[in-house]
PDB file of N, CA and C in Angstrom:
ATOM      1  N   GLN Q   1     136.367  86.265  95.078  1.00 90.00           N
ATOM      2  CA  GLN Q   1     135.194  85.946  95.853  1.00 90.00           C
ATOM      3  C   GLN Q   1     134.055  85.651  94.899  1.00 90.00           C
ATOM      4  N   LEU Q   2     133.317  84.601  95.188  1.00 96.00           N
ATOM      5  CA  LEU Q   2     132.180  84.208  94.370  1.00 96.00           C
ATOM      6  C   LEU Q   2     130.893  84.608  95.074  1.00 96.00           C
ATOM      7  N   VAL Q   3     129.982  85.235  94.328  1.00 97.00           N
ATOM      8  CA  VAL Q   3     128.687  85.644  94.854  1.00 97.00           C
ATOM      9  C   VAL Q   3     127.610  85.033  93.975  1.00 97.00           C
ATOM     10  N   GLU Q   4     126.695  84.295  94.581  1.00 97.00           N
ATOM     11  CA  GLU Q   4     125.547  83.796  93.820  1.00 97.00           C
ATOM     12  C   GLU Q   4     124.317  84.569  94.256  1.00 97.00           C
ATOM     13  N   LEU Q   5     123.552  85.033  93.261  1.00 98.00           N
ATOM     14  CA  LEU Q   5     122.338  85.782  93.548  1.00 98.00           C
ATOM     15  C   LEU Q   5     121.134  84.853  93.590  1.00 98.00           C
ATOM     16  N   LYS Q   6     120.039  85.353  94.143  1.00 98.00           N
ATOM     17  CA  LYS Q   6     118.815  84.568  94.242  1.00 98.00           C
ATOM     18  C   LYS Q   6     118.255  84.207  92.874  1.00 98.00           C
ATOM     19  N   ASN Q   7     118.574  85.002  91.845  1.00 97.00           N
ATOM     20  CA  ASN Q   7     118.078  84.716  90.493  1.00 97.00           C
ATOM     21  C   ASN Q   7     118.959  83.717  89.745  1.00 97.00           C
ATOM     22  N   GLY Q   8     120.045  83.235  90.375  1.00 97.00           N
ATOM     23  CA  GLY Q   8     120.889  82.215  89.769  1.00 97.00           C
ATOM     24  C   GLY Q   8     122.157  82.736  89.117  1.00 97.00           C
ATOM     25  N   GLU Q   9     122.268  84.034  88.883  1.00 98.00           N
ATOM     26  CA  GLU Q   9     123.494  84.596  88.306  1.00 98.00           C
ATOM     27  C   GLU Q   9     124.622  84.499  89.328  1.00 98.00           C
ATOM     28  N   THR Q  10     125.856  84.376  88.833  1.00 98.00           N
ATOM     29  CA  THR Q  10     127.016  84.393  89.720  1.00 98.00           C
ATOM     30  C   THR Q  10     127.970  85.503  89.307  1.00 98.00           C
ATOM     31  N   TYR Q  11     128.633  86.086  90.288  1.00 98.00           N
ATOM     32  CA  TYR Q  11     129.613  87.147  90.083  1.00 98.00           C
ATOM     33  C   TYR Q  11     130.887  86.727  90.788  1.00 98.00           C
ATOM     34  N   ASN Q  12     131.990  86.787  90.063  1.00 97.00           N
ATOM     35  CA  ASN Q  12     133.280  86.415  90.620  1.00 97.00           C
ATOM     36  C   ASN Q  12     134.223  87.593  90.447  1.00 97.00           C
ATOM     37  N   GLY Q  13     134.749  88.123  91.561  1.00 96.00           N
ATOM     38  CA  GLY Q  13     135.637  89.272  91.469  1.00 96.00           C
ATOM     39  C   GLY Q  13     136.314  89.552  92.795  1.00 96.00           C
ATOM     40  N   HIS Q  14     137.025  90.680  92.837  1.00 94.00           N
ATOM     41  CA  HIS Q  14     137.746  91.094  94.041  1.00 94.00           C
ATOM     42  C   HIS Q  14     136.851  91.999  94.870  1.00 94.00           C
ATOM     43  N   LEU Q  15     136.681  91.652  96.138  1.00 93.00           N
ATOM     44  CA  LEU Q  15     135.848  92.439  97.038  1.00 93.00           C
ATOM     45  C   LEU Q  15     136.528  93.769  97.349  1.00 93.00           C
ATOM     46  N   VAL Q  16     135.807  94.866  97.100  1.00 94.00           N
ATOM     47  CA  VAL Q  16     136.324  96.201  97.388  1.00 94.00           C
ATOM     48  C   VAL Q  16     135.754  96.702  98.705  1.00 94.00           C
ATOM     49  N   SER Q  17     134.439  96.558  98.887  1.00 94.00           N
ATOM     50  CA  SER Q  17     133.807  97.021 100.117  1.00 94.00           C
ATOM     51  C   SER Q  17     132.516  96.267 100.376  1.00 94.00           C
ATOM     52  N   CYS Q  18     132.104  96.326 101.647  1.00 92.00           N
ATOM     53  CA  CYS Q  18     130.867  95.682 102.084  1.00 92.00           C
ATOM     54  C   CYS Q  18     130.325  96.516 103.243  1.00 92.00           C
ATOM     55  N   ASP Q  19     129.001  96.684 103.304  1.00 94.00           N
ATOM     56  CA  ASP Q  19     128.430  97.448 104.409  1.00 94.00           C
ATOM     57  C   ASP Q  19     127.591  96.549 105.312  1.00 94.00           C
ATOM     58  N   ASN Q  20     126.916  97.159 106.293  1.00 95.00           N
ATOM     59  CA  ASN Q  20     126.145  96.394 107.273  1.00 95.00           C
ATOM     60  C   ASN Q  20     124.946  95.671 106.671  1.00 95.00           C
ATOM     61  N   TRP Q  21     124.499  96.090 105.502  1.00 96.00           N
ATOM     62  CA  TRP Q  21     123.366  95.457 104.832  1.00 96.00           C
ATOM     63  C   TRP Q  21     123.840  94.433 103.806  1.00 96.00           C
ATOM     64  N   MET Q  22     125.125  94.124 103.801  1.00 94.00           N
ATOM     65  CA  MET Q  22     125.770  93.177 102.894  1.00 94.00           C
ATOM     66  C   MET Q  22     125.733  93.653 101.442  1.00 94.00           C
ATOM     67  N   ASN Q  23     125.541  94.956 101.205  1.00 97.00           N
ATOM     68  CA  ASN Q  23     125.732  95.506  99.865  1.00 97.00           C
ATOM     69  C   ASN Q  23     127.228  95.450  99.597  1.00 97.00           C
ATOM     70  N   ILE Q  24     127.615  94.984  98.409  1.00 97.00           N
ATOM     71  CA  ILE Q  24     129.040  94.830  98.143  1.00 97.00           C
ATOM     72  C   ILE Q  24     129.436  95.473  96.820  1.00 97.00           C
ATOM     73  N   ASN Q  25     130.683  95.875  96.740  1.00 97.00           N
ATOM     74  CA  ASN Q  25     131.298  96.361  95.510  1.00 97.00           C
ATOM     75  C   ASN Q  25     132.404  95.388  95.134  1.00 97.00           C
ATOM     76  N   LEU Q  26     132.418  94.990  93.859  1.00 97.00           N
ATOM     77  CA  LEU Q  26     133.440  94.087  93.340  1.00 97.00           C
ATOM     78  C   LEU Q  26     134.178  94.758  92.200  1.00 97.00           C
ATOM     79  N   ARG Q  27     135.448  94.385  92.009  1.00 98.00           N
ATOM     80  CA  ARG Q  27     136.251  94.850  90.867  1.00 98.00           C
ATOM     81  C   ARG Q  27     136.707  93.647  90.065  1.00 98.00           C
ATOM     82  N   GLU Q  28     137.021  93.895  88.777  1.00 98.00           N
ATOM     83  CA  GLU Q  28     137.486  92.839  87.861  1.00 98.00           C
ATOM     84  C   GLU Q  28     136.526  91.647  87.925  1.00 98.00           C
ATOM     85  N   VAL Q  29     135.287  91.903  87.534  1.00 98.00           N
ATOM     86  CA  VAL Q  29     134.193  90.959  87.736  1.00 98.00           C
ATOM     87  C   VAL Q  29     133.906  90.155  86.479  1.00 98.00           C
ATOM     88  N   ILE Q  30     133.635  88.870  86.676  1.00 98.00           N
ATOM     89  CA  ILE Q  30     133.104  88.024  85.610  1.00 98.00           C
ATOM     90  C   ILE Q  30     131.728  87.564  86.067  1.00 98.00           C
ATOM     91  N   CYS Q  31     130.710  87.919  85.287  1.00 98.00           N
ATOM     92  CA  CYS Q  31     129.330  87.546  85.582  1.00 98.00           C
ATOM     93  C   CYS Q  31     128.955  86.355  84.709  1.00 98.00           C
ATOM     94  N   THR Q  32     128.313  85.374  85.320  1.00 98.00           N
ATOM     95  CA  THR Q  32     127.857  84.190  84.593  1.00 98.00           C
ATOM     96  C   THR Q  32     126.341  84.122  84.687  1.00 98.00           C
ATOM     97  N   SER Q  33     125.692  83.847  83.558  1.00 96.00           N
ATOM     98  CA  SER Q  33     124.231  83.774  83.537  1.00 96.00           C
ATOM     99  C   SER Q  33     123.734  82.582  84.349  1.00 96.00           C
ATOM    100  N   ARG Q  34     122.445  82.569  84.596  1.00 96.00           N
ATOM    101  CA  ARG Q  34     121.821  81.493  85.365  1.00 96.00           C
ATOM    102  C   ARG Q  34     122.109  80.121  84.758  1.00 96.00           C
ATOM    103  N   ASP Q  35     122.052  80.033  83.433  1.00 95.00           N
ATOM    104  CA  ASP Q  35     122.266  78.759  82.744  1.00 95.00           C
ATOM    105  C   ASP Q  35     123.745  78.414  82.594  1.00 95.00           C
ATOM    106  N   GLY Q  36     124.622  79.382  82.801  1.00 93.00           N
ATOM    107  CA  GLY Q  36     126.054  79.143  82.659  1.00 93.00           C
ATOM    108  C   GLY Q  36     126.544  79.205  81.225  1.00 93.00           C
ATOM    109  N   ASP Q  37     125.703  79.705  80.319  1.00 95.00           N
ATOM    110  CA  ASP Q  37     126.104  79.739  78.909  1.00 95.00           C
ATOM    111  C   ASP Q  37     126.550  81.123  78.444  1.00 95.00           C
ATOM    112  N   LYS Q  38     126.336  82.162  79.259  1.00 96.00           N
ATOM    113  CA  LYS Q  38     126.749  83.520  78.882  1.00 96.00           C
ATOM    114  C   LYS Q  38     127.649  84.087  79.967  1.00 96.00           C
ATOM    115  N   PHE Q  39     128.670  84.834  79.508  1.00 97.00           N
ATOM    116  CA  PHE Q  39     129.633  85.432  80.426  1.00 97.00           C
ATOM    117  C   PHE Q  39     129.821  86.899  80.069  1.00 97.00           C
ATOM    118  N   TRP Q  40     129.978  87.735  81.090  1.00 96.00           N
ATOM    119  CA  TRP Q  40     130.267  89.151  80.883  1.00 96.00           C
ATOM    120  C   TRP Q  40     131.439  89.530  81.773  1.00 96.00           C
ATOM    121  N   ARG Q  41     132.319  90.357  81.228  1.00 98.00           N
ATOM    122  CA  ARG Q  41     133.436  90.885  82.012  1.00 98.00           C
ATOM    123  C   ARG Q  41     133.141  92.356  82.285  1.00 98.00           C
ATOM    124  N   MET Q  42     133.258  92.753  83.565  1.00 97.00           N
ATOM    125  CA  MET Q  42     132.979  94.134  83.962  1.00 97.00           C
ATOM    126  C   MET Q  42     134.136  94.655  84.807  1.00 97.00           C
ATOM    127  N   PRO Q  43     134.466  95.929  84.659  1.00 98.00           N
ATOM    128  CA  PRO Q  43     135.537  96.479  85.496  1.00 98.00           C
ATOM    129  C   PRO Q  43     135.131  96.549  86.971  1.00 98.00           C
ATOM    130  N   GLU Q  44     133.847  96.824  87.240  1.00 97.00           N
ATOM    131  CA  GLU Q  44     133.360  96.877  88.618  1.00 97.00           C
ATOM    132  C   GLU Q  44     131.851  96.701  88.638  1.00 97.00           C
ATOM    133  N   CYS Q  45     131.315  96.318  89.793  1.00 97.00           N
ATOM    134  CA  CYS Q  45     129.865  96.221  89.924  1.00 97.00           C
ATOM    135  C   CYS Q  45     129.461  96.366  91.379  1.00 97.00           C
ATOM    136  N   TYR Q  46     128.203  96.750  91.569  1.00 98.00           N
ATOM    137  CA  TYR Q  46     127.591  96.906  92.882  1.00 98.00           C
ATOM    138  C   TYR Q  46     126.486  95.868  92.990  1.00 98.00           C
ATOM    139  N   ILE Q  47     126.435  95.152  94.107  1.00 98.00           N
ATOM    140  CA  ILE Q  47     125.404  94.141  94.315  1.00 98.00           C
ATOM    141  C   ILE Q  47     124.667  94.464  95.608  1.00 98.00           C
ATOM    142  N   ARG Q  48     123.356  94.582  95.491  1.00 98.00           N
ATOM    143  CA  ARG Q  48     122.526  94.859  96.666  1.00 98.00           C
ATOM    144  C   ARG Q  48     122.455  93.607  97.544  1.00 98.00           C
ATOM    145  N   GLY Q  49     122.639  93.798  98.843  1.00 97.00           N
ATOM    146  CA  GLY Q  49     122.710  92.675  99.768  1.00 97.00           C
ATOM    147  C   GLY Q  49     121.479  91.791  99.785  1.00 97.00           C
ATOM    148  N   SER Q  50     120.299  92.371  99.591  1.00 98.00           N
ATOM    149  CA  SER Q  50     119.068  91.579  99.672  1.00 98.00           C
ATOM    150  C   SER Q  50     118.906  90.620  98.502  1.00 98.00           C
ATOM    151  N   THR Q  51     119.726  90.769  97.442  1.00 98.00           N
ATOM    152  CA  THR Q  51     119.633  89.873  96.285  1.00 98.00           C
ATOM    153  C   THR Q  51     120.609  88.704  96.377  1.00 98.00           C
ATOM    154  N   ILE Q  52     121.477  88.704  97.393  1.00 98.00           N
ATOM    155  CA  ILE Q  52     122.523  87.686  97.500  1.00 98.00           C
ATOM    156  C   ILE Q  52     121.972  86.407  98.120  1.00 98.00           C
ATOM    157  N   LYS Q  53     122.265  85.294  97.470  1.00 98.00           N
ATOM    158  CA  LYS Q  53     121.902  83.978  98.008  1.00 98.00           C
ATOM    159  C   LYS Q  53     123.016  83.466  98.913  1.00 98.00           C
ATOM    160  N   TYR Q  54     124.252  83.466  98.416  1.00 94.00           N
ATOM    161  CA  TYR Q  54     125.389  83.106  99.262  1.00 94.00           C
ATOM    162  C   TYR Q  54     126.678  83.686  98.712  1.00 94.00           C
ATOM    163  N   LEU Q  55     127.687  83.712  99.591  1.00 94.00           N
ATOM    164  CA  LEU Q  55     129.034  84.179  99.255  1.00 94.00           C
ATOM    165  C   LEU Q  55     130.013  83.044  99.525  1.00 94.00           C
ATOM    166  N   ARG Q  56     131.002  82.917  98.674  1.00 94.00           N
ATOM    167  CA  ARG Q  56     132.101  81.988  98.954  1.00 94.00           C
ATOM    168  C   ARG Q  56     133.344  82.833  99.172  1.00 94.00           C
ATOM    169  N   ILE Q  57     133.863  82.772 100.386  1.00 88.00           N
ATOM    170  CA  ILE Q  57     135.010  83.589 100.775  1.00 88.00           C
ATOM    171  C   ILE Q  57     136.190  82.655 101.027  1.00 88.00           C
ATOM    172  N   PRO Q  58     137.378  82.990 100.504  1.00 88.00           N
ATOM    173  CA  PRO Q  58     138.554  82.134 100.712  1.00 88.00           C
ATOM    174  C   PRO Q  58     138.862  81.927 102.199  1.00 88.00           C
ATOM    175  N   ASP Q  59     139.345  80.736 102.543  1.00 92.00           N
ATOM    176  CA  ASP Q  59     139.661  80.395 103.931  1.00 92.00           C
ATOM    177  C   ASP Q  59     140.693  81.339 104.538  1.00 92.00           C
ATOM    178  N   GLU Q  60     141.645  81.821 103.722  1.00 92.00           N
ATOM    179  CA  GLU Q  60     142.677  82.721 104.252  1.00 92.00           C
ATOM    180  C   GLU Q  60     142.048  83.991 104.814  1.00 92.00           C
ATOM    181  N   ILE Q  61     141.040  84.508 104.136  1.00 86.00           N
ATOM    182  CA  ILE Q  61     140.398  85.745 104.592  1.00 86.00           C
ATOM    183  C   ILE Q  61     139.613  85.491 105.869  1.00 86.00           C
ATOM    184  N   ILE Q  62     138.923  84.371 105.945  1.00 88.00           N
ATOM    185  CA  ILE Q  62     138.175  84.031 107.156  1.00 88.00           C
ATOM    186  C   ILE Q  62     139.125  83.902 108.340  1.00 88.00           C
ATOM    187  N   ASP Q  63     140.274  83.262 108.135  1.00 92.00           N
ATOM    188  CA  ASP Q  63     141.260  83.116 109.205  1.00 92.00           C
ATOM    189  C   ASP Q  63     141.804  84.470 109.650  1.00 92.00           C
ATOM    190  N   MET Q  64     142.065  85.369 108.691  1.00 90.00           N
ATOM    191  CA  MET Q  64     142.563  86.706 109.030  1.00 90.00           C
ATOM    192  C   MET Q  64     141.548  87.456 109.887  1.00 90.00           C
ATOM    193  N   VAL Q  65     140.277  87.369 109.534  1.00 87.00           N
ATOM    194  CA  VAL Q  65     139.240  88.073 110.287  1.00 87.00           C
ATOM    195  C   VAL Q  65     139.118  87.496 111.692  1.00 87.00           C
ATOM    196  N   LYS Q  66     139.180  86.176 111.820  1.00 90.00           N
ATOM    197  CA  LYS Q  66     139.107  85.550 113.142  1.00 90.00           C
ATOM    198  C   LYS Q  66     140.252  86.017 114.032  1.00 90.00           C
ATOM    199  N   GLU Q  67     141.458  86.081 113.477  1.00 91.00           N
ATOM    200  CA  GLU Q  67     142.612  86.536 114.252  1.00 91.00           C
ATOM    201  C   GLU Q  67     142.441  87.990 114.672  1.00 91.00           C
ATOM    202  N   GLU Q  68     141.911  88.812 113.780  1.00 88.00           N
ATOM    203  CA  GLU Q  68     141.717  90.223 114.094  1.00 88.00           C
ATOM    204  C   GLU Q  68     140.687  90.398 115.209  1.00 88.00           C
ATOM    205  N   VAL Q  69     139.624  89.623 115.181  1.00 87.00           N
ATOM    206  CA  VAL Q  69     138.596  89.712 116.213  1.00 87.00           C
ATOM    207  C   VAL Q  69     139.164  89.310 117.566  1.00 87.00           C
ATOM    208  N   VAL Q  70     139.961  88.258 117.604  1.00 88.00           N
ATOM    209  CA  VAL Q  70     140.559  87.802 118.858  1.00 88.00           C
ATOM    210  C   VAL Q  70     141.513  88.854 119.406  1.00 88.00           C
ATOM    211  N   SER Q  71     142.305  89.470 118.550  1.00 86.00           N
ATOM    212  CA  SER Q  71     143.281  90.451 119.023  1.00 86.00           C
ATOM    213  C   SER Q  71     142.624  91.743 119.495  1.00 86.00           C
ATOM    214  N   LYS Q  72     141.478  92.094 118.928  1.00 81.00           N
ATOM    215  CA  LYS Q  72     140.801  93.332 119.320  1.00 81.00           C
ATOM    216  C   LYS Q  72     139.914  93.158 120.540  1.00 81.00           C
ATOM    217  N   GLY Q  73     139.545  91.962 120.880  1.00 74.00           N
ATOM    218  CA  GLY Q  73     138.628  91.754 121.993  1.00 74.00           C
ATOM    219  C   GLY Q  73     137.210  91.596 121.484  1.00 74.00           C
ATOM    220  N   ARG Q  74     136.265  91.828 122.359  1.00 64.00           N
ATOM    221  CA  ARG Q  74     134.874  91.536 122.036  1.00 64.00           C
ATOM    222  C   ARG Q  74     134.159  92.640 121.277  1.00 64.00           C
ATOM    223  N   GLY Q  75     134.656  93.844 121.252  1.00 59.00           N
ATOM    224  CA  GLY Q  75     133.960  94.917 120.548  1.00 59.00           C
ATOM    225  C   GLY Q  75     132.911  95.556 121.432  1.00 59.00           C
ATOM    226  N   ARG Q  76     131.816  95.979 120.850  1.00 64.00           N
ATOM    227  CA  ARG Q  76     130.763  96.674 121.599  1.00 64.00           C
ATOM    228  C   ARG Q  76     130.206  95.807 122.715  1.00 64.00           C
ATOM    229  N   GLY Q  77     130.073  96.383 123.892  1.00 60.00           N
ATOM    230  CA  GLY Q  77     129.436  95.672 124.984  1.00 60.00           C
ATOM    231  C   GLY Q  77     130.264  94.565 125.592  1.00 60.00           C
ATOM    232  N   GLY Q  78     131.563  94.605 125.402  1.00 56.00           N
ATOM    233  CA  GLY Q  78     132.429  93.562 125.946  1.00 56.00           C
ATOM    234  C   GLY Q  78     132.566  93.666 127.453  1.00 56.00           C
ATOM    235  N   MET Q  79     133.226  92.704 128.057  1.00 55.00           N
ATOM    236  CA  MET Q  79     133.365  92.653 129.509  1.00 55.00           C
ATOM    237  C   MET Q  79     134.162  93.828 130.062  1.00 55.00           C
ATOM    238  N   GLN Q  80     135.098  94.362 129.301  1.00 55.00           N
ATOM    239  CA  GLN Q  80     135.897  95.482 129.794  1.00 55.00           C
ATOM    240  C   GLN Q  80     135.011  96.676 130.125  1.00 55.00           C
ATOM    241  N   GLN Q  81     134.060  96.961 129.262  1.00 53.00           N
ATOM    242  CA  GLN Q  81     133.174  98.099 129.496  1.00 53.00           C
ATOM    243  C   GLN Q  81     132.267  97.837 130.687  1.00 53.00           C
ATOM    244  N   GLN Q  82     131.800  96.619 130.861  1.00 53.00           N
ATOM    245  CA  GLN Q  82     130.902  96.304 131.959  1.00 53.00           C
ATOM    246  C   GLN Q  82     131.605  96.418 133.298  1.00 53.00           C
ATOM    247  N   LYS Q  83     132.882  96.053 133.382  1.00 55.00           N
ATOM    248  CA  LYS Q  83     133.622  96.134 134.635  1.00 55.00           C
ATOM    249  C   LYS Q  83     133.821  97.584 135.062  1.00 55.00           C
ATOM    250  N   GLN Q  84     133.998  98.478 134.114  1.00 57.00           N
ATOM    251  CA  GLN Q  84     134.258  99.873 134.431  1.00 57.00           C
ATOM    252  C   GLN Q  84     132.985 100.633 134.776  1.00 57.00           C
ATOM    253  N   GLN Q  85     131.855 100.090 134.410  1.00 57.00           N
ATOM    254  CA  GLN Q  85     130.588 100.779 134.598  1.00 57.00           C
ATOM    255  C   GLN Q  85     130.204 100.766 136.076  1.00 57.00           C
ATOM    256  N   LYS Q  86     129.755 101.903 136.612  1.00 60.00           N
ATOM    257  CA  LYS Q  86     129.353 101.981 138.012  1.00 60.00           C
ATOM    258  C   LYS Q  86     128.005 102.685 138.114  1.00 60.00           C
ATOM    259  N   GLY Q  87     127.028 102.208 137.396  1.00 61.00           N
ATOM    260  CA  GLY Q  87     125.719 102.857 137.402  1.00 61.00           C
ATOM    261  C   GLY Q  87     124.660 101.943 137.961  1.00 61.00           C
ATOM    262  N   ARG Q  88     123.432 102.234 137.596  1.00 68.00           N
ATOM    263  CA  ARG Q  88     122.304 101.427 138.059  1.00 68.00           C
ATOM    264  C   ARG Q  88     122.409 100.006 137.523  1.00 68.00           C
ATOM    265  N   GLY Q  89     121.985  99.065 138.312  1.00 63.00           N
ATOM    266  CA  GLY Q  89     121.949  97.687 137.876  1.00 63.00           C
ATOM    267  C   GLY Q  89     123.266  96.948 137.973  1.00 63.00           C
ATOM    268  N   VAL Q  90     124.287  97.579 138.510  1.00 60.00           N
ATOM    269  CA  VAL Q  90     125.585  96.927 138.623  1.00 60.00           C
ATOM    270  C   VAL Q  90     125.793  96.558 140.090  1.00 60.00           C
ATOM    271  N   GLY Q  91     126.117  95.317 140.349  1.00 60.00           N
ATOM    272  CA  GLY Q  91     126.300  94.854 141.722  1.00 60.00           C
ATOM    273  C   GLY Q  91     127.422  95.573 142.441  1.00 60.00           C
ATOM    274  N   SER Q  92     127.387  95.557 143.743  1.00 60.00           N
ATOM    275  CA  SER Q  92     128.383  96.147 144.647  1.00 60.00           C
ATOM    276  C   SER Q  92     128.529  97.657 144.484  1.00 60.00           C
ATOM    277  N   ALA Q  93     127.519  98.298 143.952  1.00 59.00           N
ATOM    278  CA  ALA Q  93     127.527  99.761 143.880  1.00 59.00           C
ATOM    279  C   ALA Q  93     126.290 100.263 144.621  1.00 59.00           C
ATOM    280  N   GLY Q  94     126.032  99.653 145.785  1.00 59.00           N
ATOM    281  CA  GLY Q  94     124.813  99.948 146.537  1.00 59.00           C
ATOM    282  C   GLY Q  94     124.882 101.266 147.279  1.00 59.00           C
ATOM    283  N   ARG Q  95     123.836 101.525 148.030  1.00 65.00           N
ATOM    284  CA  ARG Q  95     123.744 102.783 148.779  1.00 65.00           C
ATOM    285  C   ARG Q  95     124.584 102.711 150.048  1.00 65.00           C
ATOM    286  N   GLY Q  96     125.047 103.873 150.441  1.00 58.00           N
ATOM    287  CA  GLY Q  96     125.685 104.017 151.734  1.00 58.00           C
ATOM    288  C   GLY Q  96     127.046 103.560 151.780  1.00 58.00           C
TER     289      GLY Q  96
END
């Protein structure tokens, strides 16, 4: 996975984890300077999400995630939960 930061540096490595704020951990990382003339090899690194300009993710991974989302359904607030709900604001649950 390739990560470009707002300062122009790029990091290329294997994605280990990512959180809701897009903070990521990479392993077997090669860092390239803004000018592209310096390279560093690191066993692992942490990148704060707010510094990321963009990510390049392989198409295979995007396809896997799409398939997983379809198989699991809509997630939070999906139609299944709304159909089972019988509280205020839901039609056909009137008085009497």
